[in-house]
């Protein structure tokens, strides 16, 4: 495999070396370095795509939506919609759209768990069978001729090349046919899997920006036009007036009831009761007081509903905005994982295309060294399927 070997890129200072850019890396160097960097970056995030914090936030959003009134009748009892400038049908439709949105989360979770299992199998195959493939190549006479050589890739090219024997060539090509070509087909399948996850997460995120957030903004704007705070102030004035009226009725009632024998008449057959035990006027005052208390309770409930519904809309919007922000990270993580497969696919395809160039002991050793560096990072994600399932199952929001 004839590739340009990696060379440091000098900066302005004589002794300073900057890392090469992505464009400056060869396909094999990309397949070596980038998966390792991504795996290192994600080592503290067991779900690989979702951090635990982001997953908890999504679960909170899901739980909040599940608690919303599910029927129009149930919703109608939660708020005086006219008082806040909203149409009940608009709110009901918005809640239905939120429920449809969170229902799509189950598909993402299932796809991620499936992808994790597939990633586990692929990593095991790539690494364990890759080690066996390398062991076969190291058993060749060509490898033995350079076994004691510790030259780096650049100096290795200076070693006198010796053509591979027919036996070593057959060993190499048989290994490639049984291993690399199988890996190539597996990569294509894994790309389908990650692109399915990507499509699901993209759709989940796009609905927020294109529909849910604008709808939430519109509902809140309508509420702000009506100014719920003014409506609450009116209710507060009503409550104050009712409190004063109730206090007056209480004083009046105490005055009437304070007369021990008010409304009592002694007749020939003993004690007669007229208009209730405390008298008709006292009973009338008590009834009026009870009516005022009932009116006050209704106003207090109305105020509570106004404040609660306003807070509910604000909370929903905050959750939507937070979710939109966090899904940027999720989409980036999915894209990074897709890039890992693409880079590996390019490396394998290039390796297969350049097999004829591996015709000397020097090229064989370079191939083995390079291949070892490519498969090495995949050892770091063995067991990932267990941690993905565990994280999804344990992330429960009360």
mmCIF file of C-alpha atoms in Angstrom:
data_model
loop_
_atom_site.group_PDB
_atom_site.id
_atom_site.type_symbol
_atom_site.label_atom_id
_atom_site.label_comp_id
_atom_site.label_asym_id
_atom_site.label_seq_id
_atom_site.Cartn_x
_atom_site.Cartn_y
_atom_site.Cartn_z
ATOM 1 C CA UNK A 1 0.000 0.000 0.000
ATOM 2 C CA UNK A 2 1.751 3.078 -1.217
ATOM 3 C CA UNK A 3 0.663 6.047 0.846
ATOM 4 C CA UNK A 4 2.329 9.243 1.842
ATOM 5 C CA UNK A 5 3.711 8.789 5.318
ATOM 6 C CA UNK A 6 2.739 11.273 7.958
ATOM 7 C CA UNK A 7 5.100 14.202 8.244
ATOM 8 C CA UNK A 8 4.891 17.024 10.780
ATOM 9 C CA UNK A 9 3.853 20.387 9.411
ATOM 10 C CA UNK A 10 6.245 23.116 10.444
ATOM 11 C CA UNK A 11 4.922 26.432 11.684
ATOM 12 C CA UNK A 12 6.719 29.757 11.634
ATOM 13 C CA UNK A 13 8.914 28.844 14.589
ATOM 14 C CA UNK A 14 11.745 26.497 13.763
ATOM 15 C CA UNK A 15 11.032 24.100 16.626
ATOM 16 C CA UNK A 16 7.223 24.339 16.662
ATOM 17 C CA UNK A 17 5.129 21.635 15.060
ATOM 18 C CA UNK A 18 1.398 21.932 14.548
ATOM 19 C CA UNK A 19 -0.824 18.892 14.160
ATOM 20 C CA UNK A 20 -1.886 18.161 10.588
ATOM 21 C CA UNK A 21 -5.369 19.187 9.516
ATOM 22 C CA UNK A 22 -7.981 16.629 8.473
ATOM 23 C CA UNK A 23 -7.303 17.415 4.825
ATOM 24 C CA UNK A 24 -3.577 16.748 5.318
ATOM 25 C CA UNK A 25 -4.139 13.265 6.752
ATOM 26 C CA UNK A 26 -4.073 10.221 4.492
ATOM 27 C CA UNK A 27 -7.110 7.879 4.531
ATOM 28 C CA UNK A 28 -5.248 5.390 6.725
ATOM 29 C CA UNK A 29 -4.189 8.122 9.164
ATOM 30 C CA UNK A 30 -7.797 9.289 9.385
ATOM 31 C CA UNK A 31 -8.934 5.733 10.097
ATOM 32 C CA UNK A 32 -6.244 5.471 12.799
ATOM 33 C CA UNK A 33 -6.603 8.814 14.552
ATOM 34 C CA UNK A 34 -10.175 10.036 14.329
ATOM 35 C CA UNK A 35 -11.966 6.981 15.784
ATOM 36 C CA UNK A 36 -9.513 7.008 18.691
ATOM 37 C CA UNK A 37 -10.162 10.704 19.357
ATOM 38 C CA UNK A 38 -13.928 10.261 19.180
ATOM 39 C CA UNK A 39 -13.828 7.173 21.407
ATOM 40 C CA UNK A 40 -11.662 9.053 23.919
ATOM 41 C CA UNK A 41 -14.056 12.010 23.813
ATOM 42 C CA UNK A 42 -17.031 9.756 24.465
ATOM 43 C CA UNK A 43 -15.452 7.434 27.031
ATOM 44 C CA UNK A 44 -17.378 9.093 29.883
ATOM 45 C CA UNK A 45 -20.675 8.948 27.996
ATOM 46 C CA UNK A 46 -21.853 5.322 28.141
ATOM 47 C CA UNK A 47 -24.617 5.861 25.590
ATOM 48 C CA UNK A 48 -21.990 7.132 23.151
ATOM 49 C CA UNK A 49 -24.459 9.450 21.436
ATOM 50 C CA UNK A 50 -26.388 10.681 24.480
ATOM 51 C CA UNK A 51 -24.692 11.973 27.592
ATOM 52 C CA UNK A 52 -26.450 10.997 30.808
ATOM 53 C CA UNK A 53 -27.358 14.641 31.420
ATOM 54 C CA UNK A 54 -28.915 15.054 27.966
ATOM 55 C CA UNK A 55 -30.753 11.775 28.311
ATOM 56 C CA UNK A 56 -32.194 12.855 31.668
ATOM 57 C CA UNK A 57 -33.376 16.124 30.129
ATOM 58 C CA UNK A 58 -35.099 14.299 27.257
ATOM 59 C CA UNK A 59 -36.773 11.985 29.764
ATOM 60 C CA UNK A 60 -37.983 15.008 31.760
ATOM 61 C CA UNK A 61 -39.459 16.476 28.586
ATOM 62 C CA UNK A 62 -41.131 13.164 27.789
ATOM 63 C CA UNK A 63 -42.581 12.893 31.317
ATOM 64 C CA UNK A 64 -43.868 16.492 31.251
ATOM 65 C CA UNK A 65 -45.655 15.929 27.936
ATOM 66 C CA UNK A 66 -47.184 12.659 29.173
ATOM 67 C CA UNK A 67 -48.761 14.596 32.072
ATOM 68 C CA UNK A 68 -50.567 17.097 29.817
ATOM 69 C CA UNK A 69 -54.387 16.829 29.548
ATOM 70 C CA UNK A 70 -55.073 14.214 26.892
ATOM 71 C CA UNK A 71 -58.676 15.044 25.965
ATOM 72 C CA UNK A 72 -60.405 18.268 25.011
ATOM 73 C CA UNK A 73 -62.853 17.811 27.889
ATOM 74 C CA UNK A 74 -60.051 17.380 30.418
ATOM 75 C CA UNK A 75 -58.232 20.387 28.989
ATOM 76 C CA UNK A 76 -61.374 22.552 29.163
ATOM 77 C CA UNK A 77 -61.484 22.103 32.929
ATOM 78 C CA UNK A 78 -57.960 23.397 33.464
ATOM 79 C CA UNK A 79 -58.339 27.027 32.391
ATOM 80 C CA UNK A 80 -60.620 29.870 31.360
ATOM 81 C CA UNK A 81 -59.104 30.038 27.880
ATOM 82 C CA UNK A 82 -60.993 33.173 26.858
ATOM 83 C CA UNK A 83 -59.550 34.967 29.872
ATOM 84 C CA UNK A 84 -56.004 34.352 28.676
ATOM 85 C CA UNK A 85 -56.643 34.995 24.984
ATOM 86 C CA UNK A 86 -56.345 31.388 23.799
ATOM 87 C CA UNK A 87 -58.518 29.051 21.769
ATOM 88 C CA UNK A 88 -58.920 25.678 23.428
ATOM 89 C CA UNK A 89 -58.649 23.881 20.063
ATOM 90 C CA UNK A 90 -55.254 25.509 19.405
ATOM 91 C CA UNK A 91 -53.920 24.343 22.768
ATOM 92 C CA UNK A 92 -55.396 20.854 22.345
ATOM 93 C CA UNK A 93 -53.784 20.549 18.901
ATOM 94 C CA UNK A 94 -50.439 21.720 20.323
ATOM 95 C CA UNK A 95 -50.587 19.133 23.098
ATOM 96 C CA UNK A 96 -51.438 16.405 20.575
ATOM 97 C CA UNK A 97 -48.406 17.422 18.497
ATOM 98 C CA UNK A 98 -46.202 17.277 21.595
ATOM 99 C CA UNK A 99 -47.461 13.762 22.343
ATOM 100 C CA UNK A 100 -46.812 12.680 18.758
ATOM 101 C CA UNK A 101 -43.302 14.099 19.087
ATOM 102 C CA UNK A 102 -42.428 12.248 22.297
ATOM 103 C CA UNK A 103 -43.871 9.025 20.871
ATOM 104 C CA UNK A 104 -41.057 9.215 18.318
ATOM 105 C CA UNK A 105 -38.526 8.990 21.146
ATOM 106 C CA UNK A 106 -39.248 5.271 21.613
ATOM 107 C CA UNK A 107 -38.063 4.600 18.059
ATOM 108 C CA UNK A 108 -34.824 6.504 18.726
ATOM 109 C CA UNK A 109 -34.190 4.637 21.971
ATOM 110 C CA UNK A 110 -34.823 1.244 20.347
ATOM 111 C CA UNK A 111 -32.624 2.129 17.354
ATOM 112 C CA UNK A 112 -29.787 3.266 19.643
ATOM 113 C CA UNK A 113 -29.919 0.044 21.665
ATOM 114 C CA UNK A 114 -29.891 -1.997 18.448
ATOM 115 C CA UNK A 115 -27.023 0.073 17.087
ATOM 116 C CA UNK A 116 -25.121 -0.461 20.349
ATOM 117 C CA UNK A 117 -25.486 -4.233 20.028
ATOM 118 C CA UNK A 118 -24.341 -4.104 16.411
ATOM 119 C CA UNK A 119 -21.423 -1.872 17.344
ATOM 120 C CA UNK A 120 -20.409 -4.376 20.013
ATOM 121 C CA UNK A 121 -20.443 -7.267 17.538
ATOM 122 C CA UNK A 122 -18.556 -5.249 14.944
ATOM 123 C CA UNK A 123 -15.893 -4.099 17.411
ATOM 124 C CA UNK A 124 -15.374 -7.679 18.599
ATOM 125 C CA UNK A 125 -15.113 -8.934 15.021
ATOM 126 C CA UNK A 126 -12.845 -6.145 13.856
ATOM 127 C CA UNK A 127 -10.510 -6.483 16.814
ATOM 128 C CA UNK A 128 -10.414 -10.217 17.586
ATOM 129 C CA UNK A 129 -10.438 -11.411 13.978
ATOM 130 C CA UNK A 130 -8.099 -8.575 13.071
ATOM 131 C CA UNK A 131 -5.631 -9.796 15.682
ATOM 132 C CA UNK A 132 -5.911 -13.305 14.209
ATOM 133 C CA UNK A 133 -5.389 -11.907 10.699
ATOM 134 C CA UNK A 134 -2.276 -10.046 11.841
ATOM 135 C CA UNK A 135 -1.015 -13.198 13.562
ATOM 136 C CA UNK A 136 -1.303 -15.050 10.242
ATOM 137 C CA UNK A 137 0.692 -12.353 8.476
ATOM 138 C CA UNK A 138 3.328 -12.413 11.197
ATOM 139 C CA UNK A 139 3.747 -16.140 10.662
ATOM 140 C CA UNK A 140 5.006 -15.591 7.105
ATOM 141 C CA UNK A 141 8.634 -15.875 6.058
ATOM 142 C CA UNK A 142 8.511 -12.260 4.851
ATOM 143 C CA UNK A 143 7.657 -11.043 8.348
ATOM 144 C CA UNK A 144 10.347 -13.218 9.896
ATOM 145 C CA UNK A 145 12.939 -11.589 7.668
ATOM 146 C CA UNK A 146 12.163 -8.223 9.267
ATOM 147 C CA UNK A 147 11.104 -9.426 12.710
ATOM 148 C CA UNK A 148 14.040 -7.824 14.471
ATOM 149 C CA UNK A 149 13.588 -4.548 12.583
ATOM 150 C CA UNK A 150 12.417 -1.695 14.781
ATOM 151 C CA UNK A 151 12.609 0.936 12.045
ATOM 152 C CA UNK A 152 9.829 3.482 11.822
ATOM 153 C CA UNK A 153 7.677 3.716 8.693
ATOM 154 C CA UNK A 154 9.910 6.318 7.054
ATOM 155 C CA UNK A 155 13.180 4.430 7.643
ATOM 156 C CA UNK A 156 11.506 1.130 6.806
ATOM 157 C CA UNK A 157 11.186 2.281 3.212
ATOM 158 C CA UNK A 158 14.980 2.457 3.062
ATOM 159 C CA UNK A 159 15.276 -1.269 3.769
ATOM 160 C CA UNK A 160 16.035 -3.310 0.641
ATOM 161 C CA UNK A 161 12.725 -4.745 -0.602
ATOM 162 C CA UNK A 162 12.429 -8.495 -1.059
ATOM 163 C CA UNK A 163 9.498 -9.807 -3.133
ATOM 164 C CA UNK A 164 6.950 -11.932 -1.284
ATOM 165 C CA UNK A 165 7.123 -15.645 -1.949
ATOM 166 C CA UNK A 166 4.204 -17.346 -3.638
ATOM 167 C CA UNK A 167 3.240 -18.894 -0.296
ATOM 168 C CA UNK A 168 3.325 -15.562 1.568
ATOM 169 C CA UNK A 169 1.373 -13.853 -1.222
ATOM 170 C CA UNK A 170 -1.296 -16.565 -1.000
ATOM 171 C CA UNK A 171 -1.469 -16.210 2.806
ATOM 172 C CA UNK A 172 -1.910 -12.458 2.486
ATOM 173 C CA UNK A 173 -4.584 -12.592 -0.218
ATOM 174 C CA UNK A 174 -6.520 -15.393 1.481
ATOM 175 C CA UNK A 175 -6.550 -13.409 4.710
ATOM 176 C CA UNK A 176 -7.748 -10.325 2.880
ATOM 177 C CA UNK A 177 -10.505 -12.256 1.108
ATOM 178 C CA UNK A 178 -11.791 -13.865 4.304
ATOM 179 C CA UNK A 179 -11.359 -10.885 6.607
ATOM 180 C CA UNK A 180 -11.174 -7.475 4.937
ATOM 181 C CA UNK A 181 -13.950 -8.166 2.444
ATOM 182 C CA UNK A 182 -16.194 -9.387 5.266
ATOM 183 C CA UNK A 183 -15.374 -6.251 7.260
ATOM 184 C CA UNK A 184 -16.221 -4.145 4.210
ATOM 185 C CA UNK A 185 -19.716 -5.652 3.971
ATOM 186 C CA UNK A 186 -20.235 -5.242 7.727
ATOM 187 C CA UNK A 187 -19.259 -1.577 7.529
ATOM 188 C CA UNK A 188 -21.891 -0.980 4.850
ATOM 189 C CA UNK A 189 -24.531 -2.567 7.101
ATOM 190 C CA UNK A 190 -23.429 -0.540 10.115
ATOM 191 C CA UNK A 191 -23.597 2.619 8.028
ATOM 192 C CA UNK A 192 -27.235 1.806 7.275
ATOM 193 C CA UNK A 193 -27.853 1.425 11.000
ATOM 194 C CA UNK A 194 -26.216 4.692 12.058
ATOM 195 C CA UNK A 195 -27.890 6.558 9.201
ATOM 196 C CA UNK A 196 -31.231 5.223 10.399
ATOM 197 C CA UNK A 197 -30.481 6.615 13.877
ATOM 198 C CA UNK A 198 -29.341 9.852 12.251
ATOM 199 C CA UNK A 199 -32.590 10.154 10.288
ATOM 200 C CA UNK A 200 -34.647 9.570 13.445
ATOM 201 C CA UNK A 201 -32.731 12.101 15.545
ATOM 202 C CA UNK A 202 -32.757 14.649 12.713
ATOM 203 C CA UNK A 203 -36.524 14.314 12.391
ATOM 204 C CA UNK A 204 -36.962 14.518 16.177
ATOM 205 C CA UNK A 205 -34.902 17.713 16.273
ATOM 206 C CA UNK A 206 -36.316 19.287 13.104
ATOM 207 C CA UNK A 207 -39.917 19.082 14.343
ATOM 208 C CA UNK A 208 -38.940 21.271 17.292
ATOM 209 C CA UNK A 209 -37.524 24.075 15.185
ATOM 210 C CA UNK A 210 -40.068 23.880 12.383
ATOM 211 C CA UNK A 211 -43.257 23.374 14.365
ATOM 212 C CA UNK A 212 -43.267 22.945 18.153
ATOM 213 C CA UNK A 213 -41.241 25.988 19.166
ATOM 214 C CA UNK A 214 -43.031 28.381 16.761
ATOM 215 C CA UNK A 215 -46.395 27.089 18.044
ATOM 216 C CA UNK A 216 -45.335 27.557 21.669
ATOM 217 C CA UNK A 217 -44.119 31.064 20.831
ATOM 218 C CA UNK A 218 -47.470 31.868 19.214
ATOM 219 C CA UNK A 219 -49.492 30.665 22.195
ATOM 220 C CA UNK A 220 -47.348 32.606 24.640
ATOM 221 C CA UNK A 221 -47.593 35.699 22.445
ATOM 222 C CA UNK A 222 -51.390 35.428 22.500
ATOM 223 C CA UNK A 223 -51.326 35.101 26.284
ATOM 224 C CA UNK A 224 -49.041 38.107 26.590
ATOM 225 C CA UNK A 225 -51.397 40.184 24.428
ATOM 226 C CA UNK A 226 -54.217 39.394 26.825
ATOM 227 C CA UNK A 227 -51.814 40.048 29.716
ATOM 228 C CA UNK A 228 -52.606 37.334 32.216
ATOM 229 C CA UNK A 229 -51.061 39.462 34.956
ATOM 230 C CA UNK A 230 -53.836 42.060 34.517
ATOM 231 C CA UNK A 231 -56.449 39.345 34.767
ATOM 232 C CA UNK A 232 -54.767 38.089 37.938
ATOM 233 C CA UNK A 233 -54.782 41.644 39.326
ATOM 234 C CA UNK A 234 -58.520 41.875 38.690
ATOM 235 C CA UNK A 235 -59.055 38.615 40.525
ATOM 236 C CA UNK A 236 -56.892 39.873 43.397
ATOM 237 C CA UNK A 237 -59.172 42.935 43.690
ATOM 238 C CA UNK A 238 -62.212 40.652 43.661
ATOM 239 C CA UNK A 239 -60.652 38.519 46.387
ATOM 240 C CA UNK A 240 -59.926 41.598 48.526
ATOM 241 C CA UNK A 241 -63.504 42.855 48.139
ATOM 242 C CA UNK A 242 -64.884 39.409 48.940
ATOM 243 C CA UNK A 243 -62.632 39.105 51.990
ATOM 244 C CA UNK A 244 -63.920 42.448 53.271
ATOM 245 C CA UNK A 245 -67.523 41.455 52.588
ATOM 246 C CA UNK A 246 -67.040 38.144 54.385
ATOM 247 C CA UNK A 247 -65.520 39.960 57.369
ATOM 248 C CA UNK A 248 -68.541 42.279 57.505
ATOM 249 C CA UNK A 249 -70.931 39.337 57.333
ATOM 250 C CA UNK A 250 -68.989 37.614 60.077
ATOM 251 C CA UNK A 251 -69.262 40.672 62.324
ATOM 252 C CA UNK A 252 -72.977 40.948 61.522
ATOM 253 C CA UNK A 253 -73.516 37.267 62.207
ATOM 254 C CA UNK A 254 -71.659 37.436 65.516
ATOM 255 C CA UNK A 255 -73.821 40.376 66.542
ATOM 256 C CA UNK A 256 -77.025 38.522 65.741
ATOM 257 C CA UNK A 257 -76.034 35.232 67.293
ATOM 258 C CA UNK A 258 -74.737 37.045 70.368
ATOM 259 C CA UNK A 259 -78.337 37.674 71.522
ATOM 260 C CA UNK A 260 -78.924 34.442 73.401
ATOM 261 C CA UNK A 261 -82.698 34.320 73.055
ATOM 262 C CA UNK A 262 -83.078 36.067 69.688
ATOM 263 C CA UNK A 263 -85.796 34.315 67.699
ATOM 264 C CA UNK A 264 -86.897 32.149 70.621
ATOM 265 C CA UNK A 265 -90.554 32.337 71.789
ATOM 266 C CA UNK A 266 -92.030 30.670 74.859
ATOM 267 C CA UNK A 267 -95.536 29.431 74.218
ATOM 268 C CA UNK A 268 -98.052 27.260 75.932
ATOM 269 C CA UNK A 269 -96.326 24.064 74.774
ATOM 270 C CA UNK A 270 -92.853 25.222 75.656
ATOM 271 C CA UNK A 271 -90.021 26.454 73.436
ATOM 272 C CA UNK A 272 -90.973 27.406 69.863
ATOM 273 C CA UNK A 273 -88.327 27.954 67.125
ATOM 274 C CA UNK A 274 -88.896 30.698 64.549
ATOM 275 C CA UNK A 275 -86.624 31.082 61.533
ATOM 276 C CA UNK A 276 -83.905 28.722 62.780
ATOM 277 C CA UNK A 277 -82.276 28.350 66.143
ATOM 278 C CA UNK A 278 -80.624 31.799 65.913
ATOM 279 C CA UNK A 279 -83.397 33.548 64.111
ATOM 280 C CA UNK A 280 -84.327 34.198 60.480
ATOM 281 C CA UNK A 281 -82.063 37.225 60.099
ATOM 282 C CA UNK A 282 -79.021 35.349 61.397
ATOM 283 C CA UNK A 283 -79.738 32.439 59.069
ATOM 284 C CA UNK A 284 -80.020 34.855 56.159
ATOM 285 C CA UNK A 285 -76.661 36.439 57.041
ATOM 286 C CA UNK A 286 -75.056 33.008 57.314
ATOM 287 C CA UNK A 287 -76.386 32.011 53.893
ATOM 288 C CA UNK A 288 -75.055 35.238 52.394
ATOM 289 C CA UNK A 289 -71.692 34.608 54.040
ATOM 290 C CA UNK A 290 -71.558 31.076 52.604
ATOM 291 C CA UNK A 291 -72.350 32.432 49.152
ATOM 292 C CA UNK A 292 -69.507 34.940 49.457
ATOM 293 C CA UNK A 293 -67.104 32.198 50.569
ATOM 294 C CA UNK A 294 -68.125 30.040 47.598
ATOM 295 C CA UNK A 295 -67.558 32.993 45.250
ATOM 296 C CA UNK A 296 -64.163 33.604 46.845
ATOM 297 C CA UNK A 297 -63.190 29.956 46.440
ATOM 298 C CA UNK A 298 -64.183 30.048 42.763
ATOM 299 C CA UNK A 299 -62.117 33.200 42.187
ATOM 300 C CA UNK A 300 -59.126 31.708 44.010
ATOM 301 C CA UNK A 301 -59.327 28.542 41.891
ATOM 302 C CA UNK A 302 -59.597 30.671 38.747
ATOM 303 C CA UNK A 303 -56.505 32.639 39.744
ATOM 304 C CA UNK A 304 -54.620 29.441 40.551
ATOM 305 C CA UNK A 305 -55.514 27.963 37.169
ATOM 306 C CA UNK A 306 -54.452 31.114 35.352
ATOM 307 C CA UNK A 307 -51.087 31.150 37.082
ATOM 308 C CA UNK A 308 -50.613 27.391 36.752
ATOM 309 C CA UNK A 309 -51.470 27.351 33.052
ATOM 310 C CA UNK A 310 -49.241 30.325 32.368
ATOM 311 C CA UNK A 311 -46.404 28.598 34.204
ATOM 312 C CA UNK A 312 -47.197 25.353 32.368
ATOM 313 C CA UNK A 313 -46.793 27.059 28.988
ATOM 314 C CA UNK A 314 -43.589 28.739 30.112
ATOM 315 C CA UNK A 315 -42.228 25.433 31.417
ATOM 316 C CA UNK A 316 -43.146 23.662 28.179
ATOM 317 C CA UNK A 317 -41.389 26.325 26.145
ATOM 318 C CA UNK A 318 -38.297 26.142 28.383
ATOM 319 C CA UNK A 319 -38.180 22.371 27.954
ATOM 320 C CA UNK A 320 -38.558 22.699 24.182
ATOM 321 C CA UNK A 321 -35.775 25.292 23.972
ATOM 322 C CA UNK A 322 -33.473 23.216 26.196
ATOM 323 C CA UNK A 323 -34.235 20.113 24.157
ATOM 324 C CA UNK A 324 -33.488 21.975 20.929
ATOM 325 C CA UNK A 325 -30.106 23.045 22.318
ATOM 326 C CA UNK A 326 -29.164 19.580 23.568
ATOM 327 C CA UNK A 327 -30.163 17.887 20.335
ATOM 328 C CA UNK A 328 -27.450 19.921 18.617
ATOM 329 C CA UNK A 329 -24.967 17.867 20.676
ATOM 330 C CA UNK A 330 -26.818 14.640 19.893
ATOM 331 C CA UNK A 331 -26.833 15.312 16.148
ATOM 332 C CA UNK A 332 -23.127 16.133 16.253
ATOM 333 C CA UNK A 333 -22.415 12.883 18.105
ATOM 334 C CA UNK A 334 -24.406 10.887 15.541
ATOM 335 C CA UNK A 335 -22.545 12.608 12.711
ATOM 336 C CA UNK A 336 -19.206 11.843 14.398
ATOM 337 C CA UNK A 337 -20.117 8.181 14.667
ATOM 338 C CA UNK A 338 -21.192 8.132 11.034
ATOM 339 C CA UNK A 339 -17.823 9.673 10.140
ATOM 340 C CA UNK A 340 -16.039 6.847 11.978
ATOM 341 C CA UNK A 341 -17.739 4.276 9.747
ATOM 342 C CA UNK A 342 -17.157 6.309 6.591
ATOM 343 C CA UNK A 343 -13.445 6.734 7.332
ATOM 344 C CA UNK A 344 -13.068 3.046 8.065
ATOM 345 C CA UNK A 345 -14.974 2.202 4.886
ATOM 346 C CA UNK A 346 -12.661 4.430 2.820
ATOM 347 C CA UNK A 347 -9.608 2.829 4.429
ATOM 348 C CA UNK A 348 -10.813 -0.723 3.739
ATOM 349 C CA UNK A 349 -11.836 0.111 0.175
ATOM 350 C CA UNK A 350 -8.460 1.711 -0.466
ATOM 351 C CA UNK A 351 -6.674 -1.255 1.092
ATOM 352 C CA UNK A 352 -8.561 -3.657 -1.149
ATOM 353 C CA UNK A 353 -7.863 -1.484 -4.190
ATOM 354 C CA UNK A 354 -4.119 -1.444 -3.482
ATOM 355 C CA UNK A 355 -3.580 -5.091 -2.577
ATOM 356 C CA UNK A 356 -1.334 -5.656 -5.559
ATOM 357 C CA UNK A 357 1.109 -3.127 -4.132
ATOM 358 C CA UNK A 358 1.731 -5.301 -1.065
ATOM 359 C CA UNK A 359 4.321 -7.398 -2.852
ATOM 360 C CA UNK A 360 7.446 -7.077 -0.681
ATOM 361 C CA UNK A 361 8.345 -7.795 2.930
ATOM 362 C CA UNK A 362 8.641 -4.040 3.547
ATOM 363 C CA UNK A 363 5.139 -3.325 2.237
ATOM 364 C CA UNK A 364 3.762 -6.246 4.262
ATOM 365 C CA UNK A 365 5.282 -4.908 7.478
ATOM 366 C CA UNK A 366 3.955 -1.417 6.730
ATOM 367 C CA UNK A 367 0.499 -2.878 6.086
ATOM 368 C CA UNK A 368 0.539 -4.796 9.381
ATOM 369 C CA UNK A 369 1.733 -1.812 11.415
ATOM 370 C CA UNK A 370 -0.870 0.424 9.849
ATOM 371 C CA UNK A 371 -3.637 -2.110 10.293
ATOM 372 C CA UNK A 372 -2.744 -2.591 13.961
ATOM 373 C CA UNK A 373 -3.150 1.131 14.525
ATOM 374 C CA UNK A 374 -6.513 1.120 12.734
ATOM 375 C CA UNK A 375 -8.074 -1.690 14.784
ATOM 376 C CA UNK A 376 -6.541 -0.715 18.130
ATOM 377 C CA UNK A 377 -9.121 1.997 19.078
ATOM 378 C CA UNK A 378 -11.994 -0.445 18.653
ATOM 379 C CA UNK A 379 -10.863 -2.379 21.701
ATOM 380 C CA UNK A 380 -11.885 0.641 23.793
ATOM 381 C CA UNK A 381 -15.588 0.258 23.032
ATOM 382 C CA UNK A 382 -15.995 -3.459 23.713
ATOM 383 C CA UNK A 383 -18.937 -3.824 26.089
ATOM 384 C CA UNK A 384 -20.626 -0.679 24.842
ATOM 385 C CA UNK A 385 -23.963 -2.398 24.144
ATOM 386 C CA UNK A 386 -24.333 -3.329 27.810
ATOM 387 C CA UNK A 387 -23.649 0.215 28.968
ATOM 388 C CA UNK A 388 -26.029 1.701 26.399
ATOM 389 C CA UNK A 389 -28.926 -0.532 27.492
ATOM 390 C CA UNK A 390 -28.080 0.021 31.154
ATOM 391 C CA UNK A 391 -28.067 3.801 30.766
ATOM 392 C CA UNK A 392 -31.360 3.910 28.876
ATOM 393 C CA UNK A 393 -33.009 1.575 31.385
ATOM 394 C CA UNK A 394 -31.664 3.345 34.475
ATOM 395 C CA UNK A 395 -32.435 6.893 33.334
ATOM 396 C CA UNK A 396 -35.911 7.140 34.803
ATOM 397 C CA UNK A 397 -37.516 10.421 35.732
ATOM 398 C CA UNK A 398 -39.832 10.379 38.709
#
